[in-house]
Amino acid sequence: MKVLHIPCLDDNYSYMIIDETTKEAAVVDPVEPHKVLRVAQENEVDLKFVLTTHHHWDHAGGNDKIKQLVPGIKIYGGSVDNVRGCTDKVENGDRVSLGVDISILSLHTPAHTKGHISYYVTDKEGEDPAVFTGDTLFIAGCGKFFEGTAEQMYQSLCVTLGSLPMPTRVYCGHEYTVKNLQFALTVEPDNAKIAQKLAWAERQRRVGLPTIPSTIQEEFESNPFMRVDLPEVQDKVGCKSPVEAMREIRQRKDNWKG
């Protein structure tokens, strides 16, 4: 399984997932279809379907166009998310296969939008798993709770995504990592993992490289929103429960002027 980054708009990423045995491919959130098709041609792959994480225009806004450009392409999207151009609605636990080797599991991860789907992707051996988290889980951050609650985001991040294997690579929808880590340091100023990752992320961005992917393990080490189960993090923000800490940290992030 091969994953290609496709930078779009100002700070979005689309991703191409390629089954190397059959040269069949899927694309996550193809907001700029012409860029996606150019990458498909360069890699000589057959684009089979689209995986849409959620209905916001900067993720689903290219779906209608890619349907025109690739006749017969399937567009997957969350069953309650009203995704533009959707041909095949998915719910939590639904599976889709790509080529002969790749299995894609739909995970309902609401809060940013009510029908947000993250896609957990494994090859035949189950090795090198990846998850495409849209705007639910960012590197060292999470999406705003536009259509949901702190309880839902806690469930989405710490239970649903947090139960994936620790080495799972995390591919999110935006390049927000540097700002997220700067904020994370305001929550945990003594967390060396955050400081180290921030220095690395700043180096990556200076030379125009992505900070993605991360891993689930790294997120448990440096993402304040995935560390809310820890008593020391709850204490830092004056809270007594994980959900309360999730709500408090999100409010602080929303008001942060970093």
XYZ file of C-alpha atoms in Angstrom, residues 68-205:
138
model
C -17.652 14.577 -14.442
C -13.975 13.899 -15.096
C -14.025 10.195 -14.122
C -17.319 8.699 -15.319
C -18.608 5.943 -13.027
C -16.389 6.830 -10.063
C -17.957 6.032 -6.686
C -18.121 8.688 -3.971
C -18.289 7.369 -0.406
C -19.452 9.599 2.448
C -21.042 9.426 5.887
C -24.706 8.421 5.877
C -25.797 11.370 8.042
C -23.395 13.991 6.682
C -25.143 15.093 3.473
C -21.939 14.824 1.429
C -22.005 16.550 -1.953
C -21.982 14.117 -4.877
C -22.223 11.057 -2.640
C -23.134 7.836 -4.488
C -22.529 5.337 -1.650
C -23.329 6.184 1.976
C -21.277 4.514 4.705
C -21.905 3.938 8.385
C -19.668 2.953 11.266
C -18.228 -0.516 10.601
C -18.808 -0.591 6.837
C -15.915 -2.002 4.804
C -14.764 -1.240 1.281
C -11.954 -3.021 -0.561
C -9.419 -1.556 -2.978
C -7.588 -3.793 -5.423
C -6.686 -7.199 -4.006
C -4.769 -6.169 -0.898
C -6.411 -3.170 0.753
C -9.312 -3.080 3.199
C -10.941 0.197 4.283
C -13.025 0.365 7.464
C -15.382 3.306 8.027
C -15.312 4.757 11.542
C -17.962 7.249 12.625
C -16.039 10.050 14.374
C -18.539 12.869 15.012
C -18.174 16.288 16.692
C -16.639 18.453 13.939
C -19.616 17.373 11.813
C -22.329 14.989 12.921
C -21.607 12.413 10.233
C -17.803 12.702 10.006
C -16.114 9.456 8.906
C -12.486 8.464 9.454
C -11.162 5.696 7.196
C -8.923 2.979 8.680
C -6.888 1.342 5.931
C -4.933 -1.922 6.122
C -3.202 -4.173 3.625
C -3.570 -7.946 3.406
C -0.904 -8.551 6.031
C -2.511 -6.011 8.370
C 0.866 -4.286 8.526
C 1.550 -0.574 8.222
C -2.060 0.497 8.942
C -3.150 4.077 8.258
C -6.128 6.213 9.266
C -7.454 9.215 7.362
C -9.007 11.474 9.974
C -10.201 14.539 8.032
C -10.910 17.312 10.536
C -11.558 15.112 13.588
C -7.968 14.365 14.603
C -5.191 16.720 13.535
C -1.530 16.269 14.373
C -1.429 17.578 17.973
C -4.977 18.931 17.683
C -8.604 18.307 16.782
C -11.361 19.999 14.819
C -13.741 22.559 16.275
C -16.966 21.075 17.657
C -19.164 22.661 14.974
C -21.895 20.002 15.048
C -21.143 18.089 18.223
C -20.023 18.068 21.825
C -16.957 17.491 23.984
C -18.424 14.086 24.872
C -18.549 13.131 21.189
C -15.020 14.368 20.486
C -13.732 12.436 23.503
C -15.386 9.283 22.137
C -14.109 9.955 18.595
C -10.490 10.688 19.595
C -9.773 8.741 22.747
C -12.028 5.719 22.272
C -12.614 5.135 18.538
C -9.306 6.369 17.100
C -7.431 5.737 20.352
C -8.196 2.025 20.151
C -6.415 1.620 16.793
C -2.964 -0.024 16.858
C -0.333 2.387 18.204
C 1.826 2.327 14.998
C -1.179 3.371 12.839
C -0.137 6.306 10.661
C -2.392 9.363 10.975
C -3.166 11.363 7.820
C -5.277 14.422 8.616
C -7.002 17.062 6.494
C -4.850 20.140 7.160
C -1.278 21.264 7.763
C -1.911 22.814 11.198
C 0.832 20.990 13.086
C 3.183 23.834 14.061
C 0.393 26.004 15.511
C -1.147 22.992 17.252
C 2.143 22.095 18.934
C 2.733 25.710 19.960
C -0.666 25.631 21.660
C 0.009 22.181 23.170
C 3.021 23.669 24.955
C 0.726 26.187 26.676
C -1.191 23.238 28.166
C 1.889 21.167 29.066
C 4.967 23.436 29.123
C 7.163 20.638 30.542
C 6.252 17.958 27.985
C 9.571 17.241 26.213
C 7.868 15.200 23.469
C 5.838 18.260 22.433
C 8.913 20.510 22.367
C 10.886 17.953 20.322
C 8.085 17.462 17.836
C 7.583 21.218 17.472
C 11.273 21.720 16.622
C 11.012 18.900 14.041
C 7.761 20.273 12.550
C 9.249 23.751 12.182
C 12.240 22.269 10.334
C 9.927 20.315 8.008
C 7.879 23.387 7.144
